[in-house]
């Protein structure tokens, strides 16, 4: 059940297809999960097996907690930035980034930035025309520049 | 079950709270539902009872089919525009509109435009500061001008 009272159907980790792309969402639930050692270990196992790992919002905090982002570029929700950073002090946390890409890892800022990241990911994997075609189909005004971040923080 | 194989939990019409805001989503399912007389009658009943009725994408076709948009401004998904128009020939269908507002009715273009409409609705009801605060919290780059429609069609 989400905090908006919408029920979300889930599968146990054992039934998850471990190939392909892993998307780690964020949200308030990440605060508790970041302290759940068994959960973080499962995220680590899935992340190692996945071809690509994408995070939205504070999902990057969970990924950082696994240690897999060591020395890598990443970003997170700008309103929970200090907390996100505390989960991986050796990560290159970017305060001005709509999204980041480093190796097989993509991380995005606050929730809406996830849309720009997903299209950026599709652009990287399937090419610009595919990304533009998809954004047109859903009438999405794509912010194509991952460094164009109107919600950047300076502190 | 959505066309993306995500299960969506629903309530029968009899259990829906008929006060407040009614949001009518779009999608491929609207093609069949627009021909379902009993369904359209239920949409009409709910729409009459609601304080506000908002549609996203081809949801406006279902609302148009009720006759409640007679003579009013409306828009829809630009890739299904002719079909949407066929469901209400006496509606003022706008080919260039991110979203429209006429009386208690709000309609938006293709799915992503729904976000701009919702914030426009919140702006109208609760004021600009509330809308800007919410869009900032979700790091959403709000297209505040409902006439700014990069996906407008001319034909």
Coordinates of C-alpha atoms in Angstrom, one line a residue:
Chain A
X1 CA 0.0 0.0 0.0
X2 CA 1.6 3.3 -1.0
X3 CA 1.4 6.4 1.2
X4 CA -1.3 7.6 -1.2
X5 CA -3.4 4.5 -0.3
X6 CA -2.9 2.9 -3.7
X7 CA -2.2 -0.8 -3.4
X8 CA 0.8 -1.9 -5.3
X9 CA 1.2 -5.6 -6.3
X10 CA 4.6 -6.9 -5.6
X11 CA 6.6 -10.1 -6.1
X12 CA 9.1 -11.6 -3.7
X13 CA 12.7 -11.1 -4.7
X14 CA 13.0 -14.9 -5.5
X15 CA 10.5 -14.5 -8.3
X16 CA 12.1 -11.4 -9.9
X17 CA 13.6 -11.8 -13.4
X18 CA 17.2 -10.9 -12.6
X19 CA 18.3 -10.2 -16.2
X20 CA 17.8 -6.9 -18.0
X21 CA 17.1 -3.6 -16.5
X22 CA 16.6 -3.0 -12.8
X23 CA 14.7 0.2 -11.8
X24 CA 14.9 1.2 -8.2
X25 CA 12.2 3.8 -7.3
X26 CA 12.5 6.2 -4.4
X27 CA 10.0 7.6 -1.9
X28 CA 9.6 7.8 1.9
X29 CA 9.9 4.1 2.2
X30 CA 13.6 4.3 1.3
X31 CA 14.4 5.8 4.8
X32 CA 13.5 2.5 6.5
X33 CA 14.9 0.2 3.7
X34 CA 18.3 1.9 3.7
X35 CA 18.7 0.5 7.3
X36 CA 17.5 -3.0 6.3
X37 CA 20.6 -5.0 5.8
X38 CA 19.0 -8.0 4.2
X39 CA 17.1 -5.8 1.7
X40 CA 20.2 -3.9 0.7
X41 CA 22.0 -7.2 0.2
X42 CA 19.2 -8.3 -2.2
X43 CA 19.4 -5.0 -4.1
X44 CA 23.2 -5.5 -4.4
X45 CA 22.7 -9.1 -5.8
X46 CA 20.0 -7.9 -8.3
X47 CA 22.1 -4.9 -9.3
X48 CA 25.2 -7.0 -10.0
X49 CA 23.1 -9.3 -12.2
X50 CA 21.3 -6.6 -14.1
X51 CA 22.5 -5.2 -17.4
X52 CA 21.6 -1.7 -16.3
X53 CA 20.5 -0.3 -13.0
X54 CA 18.4 2.9 -13.0
X55 CA 17.2 4.8 -9.9
X56 CA 14.6 7.5 -9.4
X57 CA 14.6 10.0 -6.5
X58 CA 15.9 8.5 -3.3
X59 CA 16.3 5.1 -5.0
X60 CA 19.9 6.1 -5.5
X61 CA 20.4 6.1 -1.7
X62 CA 19.5 2.4 -1.6
X63 CA 21.9 1.7 -4.5
X64 CA 24.6 3.8 -2.8
X65 CA 24.2 1.8 0.3
X66 CA 25.2 -1.4 -1.5
X67 CA 28.6 0.2 -2.2
X68 CA 28.3 -0.4 -6.0
X69 CA 28.4 3.3 -6.7
X70 CA 31.9 3.7 -5.1
X71 CA 33.7 6.6 -6.8
X72 CA 30.9 7.0 -9.3
X73 CA 28.7 9.9 -10.3
X74 CA 25.2 9.9 -8.9
X75 CA 22.4 12.3 -8.0
X76 CA 19.2 12.1 -6.0
X77 CA 16.1 14.1 -4.8
X78 CA 17.4 17.6 -4.1
X79 CA 15.1 17.9 -1.0
X80 CA 16.6 14.8 0.5
X81 CA 20.1 15.3 -0.8
X82 CA 22.1 15.3 2.5
X83 CA 20.4 12.1 3.6
X84 CA 21.0 10.5 0.2
X85 CA 24.7 11.4 0.4
X86 CA 25.0 9.9 3.9
X87 CA 24.3 6.5 2.4
X88 CA 27.4 6.5 0.2
X89 CA 30.1 9.0 1.3
X90 CA 32.5 7.8 -1.4
X91 CA 30.0 8.5 -4.2
X92 CA 30.5 11.6 -6.5
X93 CA 27.1 13.1 -5.6
X94 CA 26.2 15.8 -8.2
X95 CA 24.1 18.7 -6.9
X96 CA 23.3 19.9 -10.4
X97 CA 22.1 17.0 -12.5
X98 CA 18.7 16.1 -13.9
X99 CA 20.2 12.6 -14.1
X100 CA 23.6 10.9 -14.2
X101 CA 25.1 8.0 -16.1
X102 CA 28.3 6.2 -15.0
X103 CA 28.9 2.7 -16.4
X104 CA 25.8 0.7 -16.2
X105 CA 24.3 2.9 -13.5
X106 CA 21.8 5.7 -14.1
X107 CA 20.5 7.8 -11.3
X108 CA 17.9 10.6 -11.4
X109 CA 16.8 13.5 -9.2
X110 CA 13.4 14.0 -7.7
X111 CA 10.6 11.8 -9.1
X112 CA 9.8 13.8 -12.3
X113 CA 13.4 13.7 -13.4
X114 CA 12.9 10.0 -13.8
X115 CA 11.1 10.6 -17.0
X116 CA 13.9 12.6 -18.5
X117 CA 16.4 9.9 -17.4
X118 CA 14.4 7.1 -18.9
X119 CA 14.3 8.9 -22.2
X120 CA 18.0 9.6 -21.9
X121 CA 18.6 5.9 -21.2
X122 CA 16.5 4.9 -24.3
X123 CA 18.5 7.5 -26.3
X124 CA 21.8 5.9 -25.2
X125 CA 20.6 2.4 -25.9
X126 CA 18.3 2.7 -28.9
X127 CA 19.2 6.1 -30.4
X128 CA 17.9 9.6 -30.5
X129 CA 15.1 8.9 -33.0
X130 CA 13.6 6.2 -30.8
X131 CA 13.7 8.5 -27.8
X132 CA 12.2 11.4 -29.7
X133 CA 9.5 9.2 -31.2
X134 CA 8.5 7.8 -27.8
X135 CA 8.4 11.3 -26.1
X136 CA 6.3 12.5 -29.0
X137 CA 3.8 9.6 -28.6
X138 CA 3.3 10.5 -25.0
X139 CA 3.4 14.2 -25.7
X140 CA 6.2 14.6 -23.2
X141 CA 8.3 17.7 -23.2
X142 CA 11.7 16.0 -22.8
X143 CA 14.5 17.8 -21.0
X144 CA 17.2 16.2 -23.1
X145 CA 20.2 17.7 -21.3
X146 CA 21.1 15.8 -18.2
X147 CA 23.0 18.9 -16.9
X148 CA 19.9 21.1 -17.3
X149 CA 18.6 20.9 -13.7
X150 CA 16.3 23.7 -12.6
X151 CA 16.2 22.2 -9.1
X152 CA 20.0 22.2 -8.6
X153 CA 21.2 23.0 -5.1
X154 CA 24.3 25.0 -4.3
X155 CA 25.0 24.3 -0.7
Chain B
X1 CA -4.8 -5.5 -16.1
X2 CA -3.3 -2.7 -18.1
X3 CA -1.8 -3.2 -21.6
X4 CA 1.6 -3.1 -19.9
X5 CA 0.6 -6.1 -17.8
X6 CA 0.3 -4.1 -14.6
X7 CA -2.7 -5.1 -12.5
X8 CA -4.9 -2.1 -11.5
X9 CA -7.2 -2.4 -8.6
X10 CA -10.6 -1.0 -9.2
X11 CA -13.9 -0.4 -7.5
X12 CA -17.4 -0.8 -9.0
X13 CA -19.2 2.4 -9.8
X14 CA -21.6 1.8 -6.9
X15 CA -18.7 2.2 -4.4
X16 CA -17.2 5.3 -5.9
X17 CA -17.3 8.5 -3.8
X18 CA -19.3 10.8 -6.2
X19 CA -18.4 14.1 -4.6
X20 CA -15.2 16.0 -5.3
X21 CA -13.0 15.7 -8.4
X22 CA -13.5 13.1 -11.1
X23 CA -10.5 12.2 -13.1
X24 CA -11.1 10.3 -16.4
X25 CA -7.9 8.7 -17.8
X26 CA -7.4 7.8 -21.4
X27 CA -5.7 4.9 -23.2
X28 CA -6.5 2.3 -25.7
X29 CA -9.4 1.0 -23.6
X30 CA -11.4 4.1 -24.4
X31 CA -12.0 2.9 -27.9
X32 CA -14.2 0.1 -26.6
X33 CA -15.7 2.1 -23.7
X34 CA -16.9 4.9 -25.9
X35 CA -19.3 2.4 -27.5
X36 CA -20.4 1.0 -24.2
X37 CA -23.7 2.9 -23.6
X38 CA -24.1 1.8 -19.9
X39 CA -20.5 2.9 -19.2
X40 CA -21.0 6.3 -20.8
X41 CA -24.2 6.8 -18.8
X42 CA -22.3 6.1 -15.6
X43 CA -19.6 8.5 -16.6
X44 CA -22.4 11.1 -17.2
X45 CA -24.0 10.5 -13.8
X46 CA -20.6 10.8 -12.0
X47 CA -19.6 13.8 -14.0
X48 CA -22.9 15.6 -13.1
X49 CA -22.3 14.9 -9.4
X50 CA -18.6 15.9 -9.4
X51 CA -17.4 19.4 -8.5
X52 CA -14.8 19.2 -11.2
X53 CA -14.2 16.7 -14.0
X54 CA -10.7 16.3 -15.4
X55 CA -9.7 14.2 -18.4
X56 CA -6.3 13.0 -19.6
X57 CA -5.5 11.9 -23.1
X58 CA -8.5 10.2 -24.8
X59 CA -10.5 10.4 -21.6
X60 CA -12.0 13.5 -23.1
X61 CA -13.6 11.3 -25.8
X62 CA -15.5 9.5 -23.1
X63 CA -16.6 12.7 -21.5
X64 CA -17.6 14.2 -24.9
X65 CA -19.7 11.1 -25.6
X66 CA -21.9 12.0 -22.6
X67 CA -22.9 15.2 -24.3
X68 CA -21.8 17.3 -21.3
X69 CA -19.1 19.1 -23.3
X70 CA -21.7 20.5 -25.7
X71 CA -20.3 23.8 -27.1
X72 CA -17.4 23.7 -24.7
X73 CA -13.6 23.9 -25.3
X74 CA -11.8 20.6 -25.0
X75 CA -8.7 18.8 -26.3
X76 CA -7.3 15.3 -26.5
X77 CA -4.4 13.2 -27.5
X78 CA -3.1 14.7 -30.8
X79 CA -2.4 11.3 -32.3
X80 CA -6.0 10.2 -31.8
X81 CA -7.5 13.6 -32.4
X82 CA -9.9 12.8 -35.2
X83 CA -11.3 9.8 -33.3
X84 CA -11.7 12.0 -30.2
X85 CA -13.6 14.6 -32.2
X86 CA -15.9 11.9 -33.6
X87 CA -17.3 11.4 -30.1
X88 CA -18.6 14.9 -29.7
X89 CA -19.0 16.8 -32.9
X90 CA -20.5 19.9 -31.2
X91 CA -17.5 20.3 -28.9
X92 CA -15.0 23.1 -29.6
X93 CA -12.0 20.8 -30.0
X94 CA -8.7 22.7 -29.7
X95 CA -5.8 21.5 -31.9
X96 CA -3.3 23.6 -30.0
X97 CA -3.8 23.3 -26.3
X98 CA -1.7 21.6 -23.6
X99 CA -5.0 21.6 -21.7
X100 CA -8.3 23.4 -21.6
X101 CA -10.7 24.6 -19.0
X102 CA -14.3 25.4 -19.5
X103 CA -16.6 25.7 -16.5
X104 CA -16.0 22.7 -14.2
X105 CA -14.4 20.7 -17.0
X106 CA -10.6 20.4 -17.7
X107 CA -9.3 18.3 -20.5
X108 CA -5.7 17.6 -21.4
X109 CA -3.7 16.4 -24.4
X110 CA -1.6 13.2 -24.6
X111 CA -0.8 11.5 -21.3
X112 CA 2.1 13.7 -20.2
X113 CA 0.0 16.9 -20.6
X114 CA -2.1 15.6 -17.7
X115 CA 0.7 16.7 -15.3
X116 CA 0.6 20.3 -16.6
X117 CA -3.2 20.3 -16.4
X118 CA -3.3 19.0 -12.9
X119 CA -0.9 21.7 -11.7
X120 CA -2.9 24.3 -13.7
X121 CA -6.0 23.0 -11.9
X122 CA -4.3 23.2 -8.5
X123 CA -3.2 26.8 -9.5
X124 CA -6.8 27.7 -10.3
X125 CA -8.2 26.2 -7.1
X126 CA -5.4 26.7 -4.5
X127 CA -3.3 29.5 -6.1
X128 CA 0.0 29.8 -7.9
X129 CA 2.2 29.4 -4.8
X130 CA 0.7 26.0 -4.0
X131 CA 1.1 24.8 -7.6
X132 CA 4.7 26.0 -7.7
X133 CA 5.5 24.5 -4.3
X134 CA 4.1 21.1 -5.4
X135 CA 5.9 21.1 -8.8
X136 CA 9.1 22.0 -6.9
X137 CA 8.7 19.2 -4.5
X138 CA 8.4 16.7 -7.3
X139 CA 11.1 18.4 -9.4
X140 CA 8.6 18.8 -12.2
X141 CA 9.3 21.3 -14.9
X142 CA 5.8 22.7 -15.2
X143 CA 4.6 24.0 -18.5
X144 CA 2.4 26.7 -17.0
X145 CA 0.9 28.1 -20.2
X146 CA -2.0 25.9 -21.4
X147 CA -1.7 27.4 -24.9
X148 CA 2.0 26.3 -25.1
X149 CA 1.5 23.0 -26.9
X150 CA 4.6 21.7 -28.7
X151 CA 2.5 18.8 -30.0
X152 CA -0.2 21.0 -31.6
X153 CA -1.6 19.7 -34.9
X154 CA -2.6 22.0 -37.8
X155 CA -4.7 19.8 -40.0

